Every structure is written in structure tokens, then in C-alpha cells.
XYZ file of C-alpha atoms in Angstrom:
441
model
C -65.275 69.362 -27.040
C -65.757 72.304 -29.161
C -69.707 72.199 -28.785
C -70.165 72.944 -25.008
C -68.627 76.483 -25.794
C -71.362 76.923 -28.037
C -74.173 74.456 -27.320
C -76.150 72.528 -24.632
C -73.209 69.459 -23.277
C -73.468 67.143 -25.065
C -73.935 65.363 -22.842
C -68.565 54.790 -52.273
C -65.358 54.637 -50.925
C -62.694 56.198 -52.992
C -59.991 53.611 -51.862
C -59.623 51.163 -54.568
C -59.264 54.057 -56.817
C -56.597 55.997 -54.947
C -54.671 52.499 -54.890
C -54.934 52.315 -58.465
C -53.280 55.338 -58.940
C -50.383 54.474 -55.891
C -48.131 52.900 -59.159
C -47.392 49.355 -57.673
C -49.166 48.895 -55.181
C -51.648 45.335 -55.005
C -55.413 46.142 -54.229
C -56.363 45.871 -50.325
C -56.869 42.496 -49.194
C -59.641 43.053 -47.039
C -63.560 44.152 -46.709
C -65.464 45.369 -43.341
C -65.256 45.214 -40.504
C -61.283 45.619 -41.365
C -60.413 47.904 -44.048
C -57.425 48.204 -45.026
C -54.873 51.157 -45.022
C -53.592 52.202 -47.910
C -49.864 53.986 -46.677
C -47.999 56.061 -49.074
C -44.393 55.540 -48.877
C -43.888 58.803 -47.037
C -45.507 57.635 -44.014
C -46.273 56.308 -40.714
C -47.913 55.618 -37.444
C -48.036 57.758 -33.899
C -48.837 56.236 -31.091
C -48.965 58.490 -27.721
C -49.028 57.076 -24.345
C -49.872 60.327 -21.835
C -51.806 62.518 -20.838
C -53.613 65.160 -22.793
C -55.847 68.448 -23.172
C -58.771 69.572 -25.277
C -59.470 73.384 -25.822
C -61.601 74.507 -28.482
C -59.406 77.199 -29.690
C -55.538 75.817 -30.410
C -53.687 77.713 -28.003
C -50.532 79.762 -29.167
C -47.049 78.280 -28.934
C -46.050 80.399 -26.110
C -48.815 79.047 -24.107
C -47.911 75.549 -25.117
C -44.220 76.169 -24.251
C -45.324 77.521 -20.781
C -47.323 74.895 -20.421
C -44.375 71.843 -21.180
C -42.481 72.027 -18.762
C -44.740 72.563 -15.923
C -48.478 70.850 -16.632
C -48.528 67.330 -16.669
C -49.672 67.356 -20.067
C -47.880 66.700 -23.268
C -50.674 66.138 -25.986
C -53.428 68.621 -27.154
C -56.453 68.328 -29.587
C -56.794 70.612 -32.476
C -60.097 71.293 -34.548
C -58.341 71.063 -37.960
C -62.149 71.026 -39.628
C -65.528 70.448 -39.937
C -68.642 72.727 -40.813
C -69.563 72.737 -37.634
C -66.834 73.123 -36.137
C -67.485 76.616 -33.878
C -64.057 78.392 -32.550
C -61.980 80.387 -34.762
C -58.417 79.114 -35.047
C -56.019 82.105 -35.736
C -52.567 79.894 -34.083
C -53.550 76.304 -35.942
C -51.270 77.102 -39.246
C -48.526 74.376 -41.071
C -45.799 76.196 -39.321
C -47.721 76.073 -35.960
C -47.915 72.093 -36.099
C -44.340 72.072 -37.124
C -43.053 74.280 -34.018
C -45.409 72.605 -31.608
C -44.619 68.931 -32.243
C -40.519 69.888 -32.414
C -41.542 71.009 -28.924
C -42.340 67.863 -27.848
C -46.518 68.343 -27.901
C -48.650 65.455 -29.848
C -51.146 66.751 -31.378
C -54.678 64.881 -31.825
C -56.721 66.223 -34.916
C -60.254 66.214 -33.997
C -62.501 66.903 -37.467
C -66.124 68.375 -36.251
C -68.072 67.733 -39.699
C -72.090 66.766 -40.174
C -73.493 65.120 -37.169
C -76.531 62.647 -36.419
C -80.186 64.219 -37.061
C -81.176 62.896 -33.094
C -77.542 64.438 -31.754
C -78.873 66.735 -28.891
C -77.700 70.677 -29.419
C -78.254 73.238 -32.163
C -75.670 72.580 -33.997
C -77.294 73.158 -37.806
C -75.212 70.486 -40.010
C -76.726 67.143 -39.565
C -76.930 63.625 -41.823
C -80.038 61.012 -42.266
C -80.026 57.188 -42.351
C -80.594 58.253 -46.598
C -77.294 60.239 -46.739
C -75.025 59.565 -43.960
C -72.822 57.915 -46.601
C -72.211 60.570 -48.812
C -71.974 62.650 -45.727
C -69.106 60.596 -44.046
C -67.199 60.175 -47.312
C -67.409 63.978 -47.861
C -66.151 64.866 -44.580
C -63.126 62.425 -44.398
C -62.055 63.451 -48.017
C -62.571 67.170 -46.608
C -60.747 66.010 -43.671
C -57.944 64.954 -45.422
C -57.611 67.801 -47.668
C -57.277 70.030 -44.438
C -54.548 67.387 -42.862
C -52.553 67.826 -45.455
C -52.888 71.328 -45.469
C -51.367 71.206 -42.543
C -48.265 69.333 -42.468
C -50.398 65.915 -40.569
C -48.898 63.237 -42.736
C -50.389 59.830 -44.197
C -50.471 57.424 -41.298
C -51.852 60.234 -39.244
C -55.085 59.224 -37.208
C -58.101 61.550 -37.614
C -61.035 61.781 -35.158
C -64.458 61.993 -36.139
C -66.541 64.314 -33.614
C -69.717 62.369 -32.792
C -71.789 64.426 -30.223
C -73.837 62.430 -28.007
C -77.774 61.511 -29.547
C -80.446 60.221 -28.950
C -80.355 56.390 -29.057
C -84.202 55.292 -28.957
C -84.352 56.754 -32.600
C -83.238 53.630 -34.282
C -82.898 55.357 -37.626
C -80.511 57.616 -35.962
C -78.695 54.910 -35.083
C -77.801 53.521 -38.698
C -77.854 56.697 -39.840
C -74.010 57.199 -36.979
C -73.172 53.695 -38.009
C -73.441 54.643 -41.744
C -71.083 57.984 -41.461
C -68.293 56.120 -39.220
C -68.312 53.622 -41.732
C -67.728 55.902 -44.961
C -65.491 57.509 -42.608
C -63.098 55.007 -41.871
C -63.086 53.848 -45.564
C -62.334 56.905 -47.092
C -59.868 57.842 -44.770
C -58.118 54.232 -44.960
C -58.302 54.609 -48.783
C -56.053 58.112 -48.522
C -53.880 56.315 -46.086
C -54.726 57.844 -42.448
C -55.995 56.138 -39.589
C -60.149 56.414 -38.783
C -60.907 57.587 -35.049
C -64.236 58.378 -33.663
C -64.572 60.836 -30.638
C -67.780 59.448 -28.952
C -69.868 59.712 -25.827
C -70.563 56.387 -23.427
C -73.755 56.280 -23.645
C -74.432 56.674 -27.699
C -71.242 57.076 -29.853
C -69.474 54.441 -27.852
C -72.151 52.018 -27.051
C -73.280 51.583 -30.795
C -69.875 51.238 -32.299
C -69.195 48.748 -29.570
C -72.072 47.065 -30.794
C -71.425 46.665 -33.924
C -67.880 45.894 -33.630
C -67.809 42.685 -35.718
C -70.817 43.328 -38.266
C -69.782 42.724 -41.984
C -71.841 46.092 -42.776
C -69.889 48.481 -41.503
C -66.253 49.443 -41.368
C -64.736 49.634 -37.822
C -62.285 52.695 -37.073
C -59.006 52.188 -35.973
C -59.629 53.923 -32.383
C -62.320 55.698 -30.125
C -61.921 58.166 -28.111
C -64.463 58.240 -24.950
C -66.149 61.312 -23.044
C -67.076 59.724 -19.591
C -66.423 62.697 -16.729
C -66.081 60.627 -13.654
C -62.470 61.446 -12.896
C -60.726 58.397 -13.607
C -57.994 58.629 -16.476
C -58.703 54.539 -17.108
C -58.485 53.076 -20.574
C -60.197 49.360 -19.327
C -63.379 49.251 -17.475
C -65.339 50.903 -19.834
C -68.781 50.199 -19.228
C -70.178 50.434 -22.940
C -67.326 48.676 -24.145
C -65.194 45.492 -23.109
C -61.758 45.648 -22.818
C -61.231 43.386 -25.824
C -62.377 46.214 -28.361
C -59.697 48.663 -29.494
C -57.686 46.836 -27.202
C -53.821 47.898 -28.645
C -53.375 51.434 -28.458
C -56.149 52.300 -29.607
C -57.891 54.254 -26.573
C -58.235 57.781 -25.654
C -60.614 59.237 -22.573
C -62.036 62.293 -21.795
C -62.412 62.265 -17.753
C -62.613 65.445 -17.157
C -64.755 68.162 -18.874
C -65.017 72.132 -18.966
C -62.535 73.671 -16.253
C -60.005 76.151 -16.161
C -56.284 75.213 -15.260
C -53.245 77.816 -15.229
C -49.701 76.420 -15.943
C -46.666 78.872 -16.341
C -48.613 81.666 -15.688
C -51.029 80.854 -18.461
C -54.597 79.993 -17.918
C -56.287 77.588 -20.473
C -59.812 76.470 -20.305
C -60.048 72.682 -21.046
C -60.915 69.249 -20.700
C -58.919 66.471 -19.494
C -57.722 63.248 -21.562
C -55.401 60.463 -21.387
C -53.843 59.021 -24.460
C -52.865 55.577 -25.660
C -53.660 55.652 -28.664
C -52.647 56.299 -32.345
C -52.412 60.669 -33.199
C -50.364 62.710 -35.886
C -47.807 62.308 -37.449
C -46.030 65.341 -38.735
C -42.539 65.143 -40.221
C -39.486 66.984 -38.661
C -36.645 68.829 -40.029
C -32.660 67.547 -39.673
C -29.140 68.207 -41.744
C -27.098 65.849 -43.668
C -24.144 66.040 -41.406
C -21.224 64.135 -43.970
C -18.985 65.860 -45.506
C -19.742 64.091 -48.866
C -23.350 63.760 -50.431
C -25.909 61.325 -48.628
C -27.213 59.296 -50.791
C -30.751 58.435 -50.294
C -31.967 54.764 -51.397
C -34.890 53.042 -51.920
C -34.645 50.642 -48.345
C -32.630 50.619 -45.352
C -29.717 49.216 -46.765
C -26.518 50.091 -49.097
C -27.863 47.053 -51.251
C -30.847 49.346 -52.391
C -30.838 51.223 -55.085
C -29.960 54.773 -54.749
C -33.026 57.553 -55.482
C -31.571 60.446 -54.655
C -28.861 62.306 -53.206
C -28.351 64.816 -50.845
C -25.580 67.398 -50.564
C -23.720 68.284 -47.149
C -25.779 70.679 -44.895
C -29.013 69.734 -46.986
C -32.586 70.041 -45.122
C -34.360 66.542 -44.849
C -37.966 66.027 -43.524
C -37.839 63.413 -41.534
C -40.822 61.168 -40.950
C -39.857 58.137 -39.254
C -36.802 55.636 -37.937
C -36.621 51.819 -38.667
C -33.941 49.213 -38.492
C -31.495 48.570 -41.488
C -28.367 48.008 -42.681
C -25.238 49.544 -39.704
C -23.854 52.113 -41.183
C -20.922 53.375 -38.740
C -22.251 53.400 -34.745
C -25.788 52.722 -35.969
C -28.306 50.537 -37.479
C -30.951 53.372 -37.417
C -32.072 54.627 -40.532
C -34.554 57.679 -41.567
C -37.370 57.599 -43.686
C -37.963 60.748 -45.722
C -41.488 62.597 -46.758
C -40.230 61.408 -49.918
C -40.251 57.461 -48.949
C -36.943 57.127 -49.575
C -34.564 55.961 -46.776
C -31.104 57.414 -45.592
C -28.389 56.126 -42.576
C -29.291 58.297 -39.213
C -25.690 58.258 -38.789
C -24.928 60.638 -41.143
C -28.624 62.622 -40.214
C -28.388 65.227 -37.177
C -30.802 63.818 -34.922
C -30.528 63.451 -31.439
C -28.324 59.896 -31.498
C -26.397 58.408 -34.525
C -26.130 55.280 -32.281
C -29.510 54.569 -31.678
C -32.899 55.617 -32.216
C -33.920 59.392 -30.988
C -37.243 59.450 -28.761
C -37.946 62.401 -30.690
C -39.097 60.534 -34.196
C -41.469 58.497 -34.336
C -40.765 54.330 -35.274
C -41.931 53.594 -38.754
C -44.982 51.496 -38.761
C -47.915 50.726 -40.705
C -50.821 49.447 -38.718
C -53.314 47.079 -39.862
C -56.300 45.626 -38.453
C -56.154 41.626 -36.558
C -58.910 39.805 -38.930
C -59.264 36.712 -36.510
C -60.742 36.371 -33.124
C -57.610 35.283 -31.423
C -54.009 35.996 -33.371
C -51.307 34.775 -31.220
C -47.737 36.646 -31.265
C -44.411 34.570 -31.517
C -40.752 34.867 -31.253
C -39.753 34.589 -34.351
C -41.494 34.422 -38.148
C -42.969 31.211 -38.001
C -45.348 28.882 -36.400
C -42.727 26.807 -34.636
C -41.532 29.740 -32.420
C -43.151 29.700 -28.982
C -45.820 32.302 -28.587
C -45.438 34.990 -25.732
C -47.800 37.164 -24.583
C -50.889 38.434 -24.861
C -52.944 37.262 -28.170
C -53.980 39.918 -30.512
C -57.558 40.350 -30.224
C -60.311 40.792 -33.639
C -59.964 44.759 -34.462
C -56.569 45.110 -32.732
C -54.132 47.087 -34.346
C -50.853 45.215 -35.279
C -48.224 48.395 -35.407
C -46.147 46.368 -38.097
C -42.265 47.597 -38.619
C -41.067 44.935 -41.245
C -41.933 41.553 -42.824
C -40.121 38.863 -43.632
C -40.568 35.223 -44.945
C -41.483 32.325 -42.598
C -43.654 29.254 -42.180
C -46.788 29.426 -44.289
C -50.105 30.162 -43.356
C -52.957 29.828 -45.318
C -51.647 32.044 -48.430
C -48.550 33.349 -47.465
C -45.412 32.802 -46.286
C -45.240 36.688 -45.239
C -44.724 37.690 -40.970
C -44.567 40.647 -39.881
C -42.272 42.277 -37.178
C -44.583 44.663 -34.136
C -43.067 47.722 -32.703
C -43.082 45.277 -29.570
C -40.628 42.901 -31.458
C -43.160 40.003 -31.283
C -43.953 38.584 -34.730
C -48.183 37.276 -36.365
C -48.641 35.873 -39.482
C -49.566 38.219 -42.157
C -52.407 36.257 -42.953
C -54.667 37.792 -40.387
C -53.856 41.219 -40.697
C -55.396 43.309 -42.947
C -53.517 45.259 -45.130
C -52.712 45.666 -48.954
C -52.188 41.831 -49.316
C -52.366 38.530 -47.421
C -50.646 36.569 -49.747
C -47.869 38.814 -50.710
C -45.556 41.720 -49.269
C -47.724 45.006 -48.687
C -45.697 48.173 -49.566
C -44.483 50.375 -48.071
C -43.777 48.250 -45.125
C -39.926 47.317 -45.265
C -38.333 43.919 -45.125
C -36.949 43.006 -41.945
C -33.176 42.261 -41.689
């Protein structure tokens, strides 16, 4: 991470007030461990599945295009903040995270803000047991400031830098505890996803610890520095496989070393990915020869919001089922929230959806121990596969009425096409539908 370029190796929450002002929208159903996310319309989940890099500098596009084609990587870190945070970043601009993700790069925004008193290094900016609060909600409201700033959408998942400490200060401890907490909250209560880069032995191992405590939030993912070689996301030794156990898992296995790639030499660390990153919107025509209207869901049922003339710009953030329209059922959600047919979009397909955009989905913690996944939306489907395990993310598409449970009659639709009761996910609601997740056809 950014501090070994500069350092020894390392080796309250403003949410129910931002929903108030989201016109609409019920309060979040849900206290720690699992907060809640409160999504904009506008938005969505990332999930990458790949390998990665970590450079403390974001390299320039050229080097990133010389580098896609012929590393095996296809996901890179960028220090989008933080007042520690040491490297200059002349490349990391809005238009810079545009052209890098239409390349095909991920991009995983790594926020180095106030760290714990006991972290071992120089760096100056630290946070007490007595103000680790104020210090965690100050950085993720920073944090999301500078997201926005550059084009890293709602639904995007930010990563705390936690530099390994010292764990026999107890104090010290908390005090970690205490900022990934007001973290996570702030940053659910603006609508991003909470991740924590951590070390094995301290980050990691506390979090882990406290993974079902009532005090303290829990963040949506870690990501691990363990340099042993190994690019595994099970086997963890400071954590079992049943925490942040659905994409939710990034590792750094490899640290400081140089590696050259189309000519270009970088000077990195390695990481493997499965786990939620940015999302960042991308740019396509209205290809009719008429003006697209733009509706309120994925159907022609909806009511219209907006139209859009022939050869207009849309920003794209997402694809979801709907309503066929022509060769496809595929429709596009805007930065606006509003949805339009893909058939008449130019992306990629107009008969399916185009690897290149991201699904829609709005992830929410599992609130139960065990949550078991079915065929269809209701308790008399058979289940299949895995259960969803307490603090696993359900990446939910749609909902739609089934058999009851406890207070609702709401299921949602996975990106996996299994459906769980809304009951023990925690978003918005559990007795009602949560916006903006669509209803499934």
C-alpha cells in the first residue's frame, strides 16, 4: 500500500438524515452489525472476480493500455483520498476513471484517512479510543465527497486503509473498531459500500472478531495483506471462511516488486479480487430514429420521465431485466435512475446483456445465521445451494411478492437467479419494497 513507499511495512451517523431527504424513501430497517444501504436511484453494485494491482501512484492510461492486453491483470487500486495518503496523483482525474474503466480496468478506491494511535510507521494523522468516531465519520463523508468528484457512483465500494498496529494495546483496539464502524455507517447512509483494507494479524483479526457484536457496524468487505504467494480467498487464518463469504474478499499476496508489461515497468503489489469495487457510469447513443423515451421502470407500463432525442448521449450505469422490447429484454438504467430499452441504446448487444455494464444490484447484508436460497419467491420452492451465511452480501436484482415471512411478503431475485426472503436482508425495509430495487417480471 501507499505507506511502504514512505514508511516502515507495515507490516453520529448521518444516514437517517440523508434518507430523510431521499423524497420517498422508508427509513433503514436495520441497526449493527448490518447497516443498511441507502442506494440512490442512479446506482449500483460492482463485483470483480480477477486479478489485480496496487501502485501508489495511479499509473497513466497508456501504461494501463500497455498493460491490458498483455499482464494478467485487469483491476488496479487508486488512492482517491485521505490525509495521509503520501503519493501525488497527477493521472487520477474524472476523465481518467472514465477512459480507464471503458478500457476494461476495475478500479478499487482505496481512501488512506486517520489511522490507529498504536499503527506502527510515522505516518502523523492518527485517532484515539475518545475520537475514532468523529474521525471515521469525517473520513467516509470526505471520502465520499472525493468519489463523487470523481465519477465513482453510489453503490461504489470504498476501502478504508487500516495499516497494521499494535494489538496488545487494547485501547487501540476499540479505538480501529470504533472508526470502521462510523465508517461503514456513514458510507452506507450516502449509499456506497464500506470496505476495510487490513493486515492478518491486526486489521483482519479484530474485525473478524467482532463480526457479530451489536456495537459495531460490520463493512461490506475486507481486503487482506498476507504476502505468502498464494492468490486464495478461503483459508484465511484470522478469519473463517464463513465471514465475508459472497464476494466480498480481496488479497494482497504479493507485496513491493517491480513487473514490466508492454514495455512498461510498474512497481506494485499483487491482489486477487472477488469482491465488490466501483462503479462508474459509461457513455452510449440513442440509436432510434424517433425519441427514446425514458420511464420510470423497465417496462412500457411505467410512466415516462424523460425523453431522449436520436443520437443523444446517455450515461449508462447499469442493465436489468424488463419488459422485451424488439430482440431484447435488457434494459439500461441511467445516472438519472430512470430506465430505457437497450435495444434502442448502442451497447455492445441489443439482444442480450453486454459484459461491459455492470448488472443492476443493490446489495444488502444476510441478518440471520443461516438464510437458505430457493427457486422461486416463496417458501415452498426447494432450496438449492449453498445457504447465505450472517454478514453475506445478497447482490439483489428485483423483488417480487411471495409466501410471507415474518413481516413481509417481499423476495428478492440474486444476480445468481436464486431467490431469500426479504425478511433477513437488511435494507431500507423488511416489511415493504426497498427502492430503488426494481420489481421483478
Amino acid at each position: 500500500m501507499v505507506a511502504k513507499r514512505q514508511v516502515v511495512r507495515r507490516l453520529t451517523v448521518f444516514g437517517s438524515c440523508l434518507a430523510v431527504l431521499l423524497v420517498g424513501l422508508a427509513a433503514p430497517a436495520a441497526a449493527e452489525p448490518e447497516t443498511p444501504v441507502v442506494y440512490p436511484s442512479g446506482s449500483t453494485a460492482t463485483r470483480a472476480d480477477r486479478l489485480g494491482f496496487d501502485t501508489c501512484t495511479a499509473p497513466s492510461l497508456t501504461a494501463l493500455q500497455a498493460w491490458r492486453g498483455t499482464s494478467p491483470y485487469s483491476a488496479v487500486n487508486i488512492y482517491f483520498g485521505g490525509n495521509n495518503r503520501g503519493c501525488a496523483q497527477p493521472n487520477l482525474t474524472k476523465a481518467w476513471v472514465r477512459d480507464v474503466t471503458a478500457a476494461g480496468w476495475k478500479l478499487l478506491p482505496t481512501y488512506f484517512g486517520y489511522q490507529p494511535s498504536c499503527m506502527f510507521g510515522d505516518k502523523p494523522h492518527r485517532y484515539t479510543a475518545s475520537n475514532a468516531t468523529s474521525r471515521g465519520t469525517s473520513d467516509a463523508t470526505d471520502a465520499v465527497a472525493q468519489a463523487k468528484a470523481l465519477g465513482l457512483l453510489a453503490g461504489s465500494a470504498l476501502y478504508a486503509d487500516v495499516e497494521h498496529y499494535d494489538r496488545t494495546d487494547s485501547t487501540c483496539r476499540t479505538a480501529m473498531r470504533r472508526y470502521v464502524s462510523a465508517w461503514t455507517k456513514t458510507l452506507h447512509g450516502a449509499g456506497y459500500l464500506a470496505g476495510v483494507y487490513v493486515h492478518q494479524n491486526s486489521g483482519l483479526l479484530d474485525l473478524s472478531d467482532s463480526y457479530d457484536s451489536t456495537t459495531y457496524a460490520r463493512p461490506d468487505a475486507v481486503w487482506m495483506a498476507r504476502w505468502d504467494g498464494s492468490p486464495s480467498l478461503t483459508g484465511w487464518p484470522t478469519a473463517p471462511n464463513s465471514h465475508w463469504s459472497v464476494f466480498q474478499r480481496a488479497k494482497q499476496y504479493e507485496g513491493d516488486h517491480k513487473e514490466t508489461w508492454g514495455g512498461v515497468t510498474i512497481n506494485i503489489d499483487s491482489d486477487v479480487l472477488r469482491a465488490p469495487v466501483a462503479s462508474v457510469a459509461r457513455t452510449y447513443e440513442v440509436t432510434s430514429t424517433t425519441s427514446l423515451n425514458a420511464r420510470s421502470g423497465p417496462s412500457t407500463s411505467t410512466s415516462v420521465v424523460r425523453t431522449y432525442a436520436p443520437g443523444a448521449s446517455l450515461s449508462v450505469v447499469c442493465q436489468g431485466s424488463g419488459q422485451k422490447v424488439g430482440t431484447t429484454e435488457v434494459w439500461d438504467r441511467l445516472t438519472n435512475g430512470a430506465w430505457v430499452s437497450d435495444y434502442y441504446v448502442s451497447t455492445p448487444s441489443d439482444t442480450g446483456f453486454s459484459a461491459a455494464v455492470p448488472r443492476c444490484v443493490y446489495p444488502g447484508q444476510v441478518t440471520t445465521s443461516s438464510l437458505n436460497a430457493r427457486t422461486g419467491p416463496g417458501v415452498s420452492f426447494p432450496t438449492t445451494g449453498s445457504p447465505l451465511r450472517r454478514g453475506a452480501l445478497a447482490y439483489v436484482m428485483c423483488q417480487k411478492s411471495g409466501s410471507t415471512v415474518g413481516s413481509t411478503s417481499v423476495w428478492n431475485k440474486l444476480r445468481d437467479g436464486r431467490w431469500v426472503t426479504d425478511r433477513h436482508v437488511s435494507n431500507r425495509s423488511n416489511t415493504t419494497w426497498s427502492s430503488p430495487v426494481p420489481r421483478c417480471r
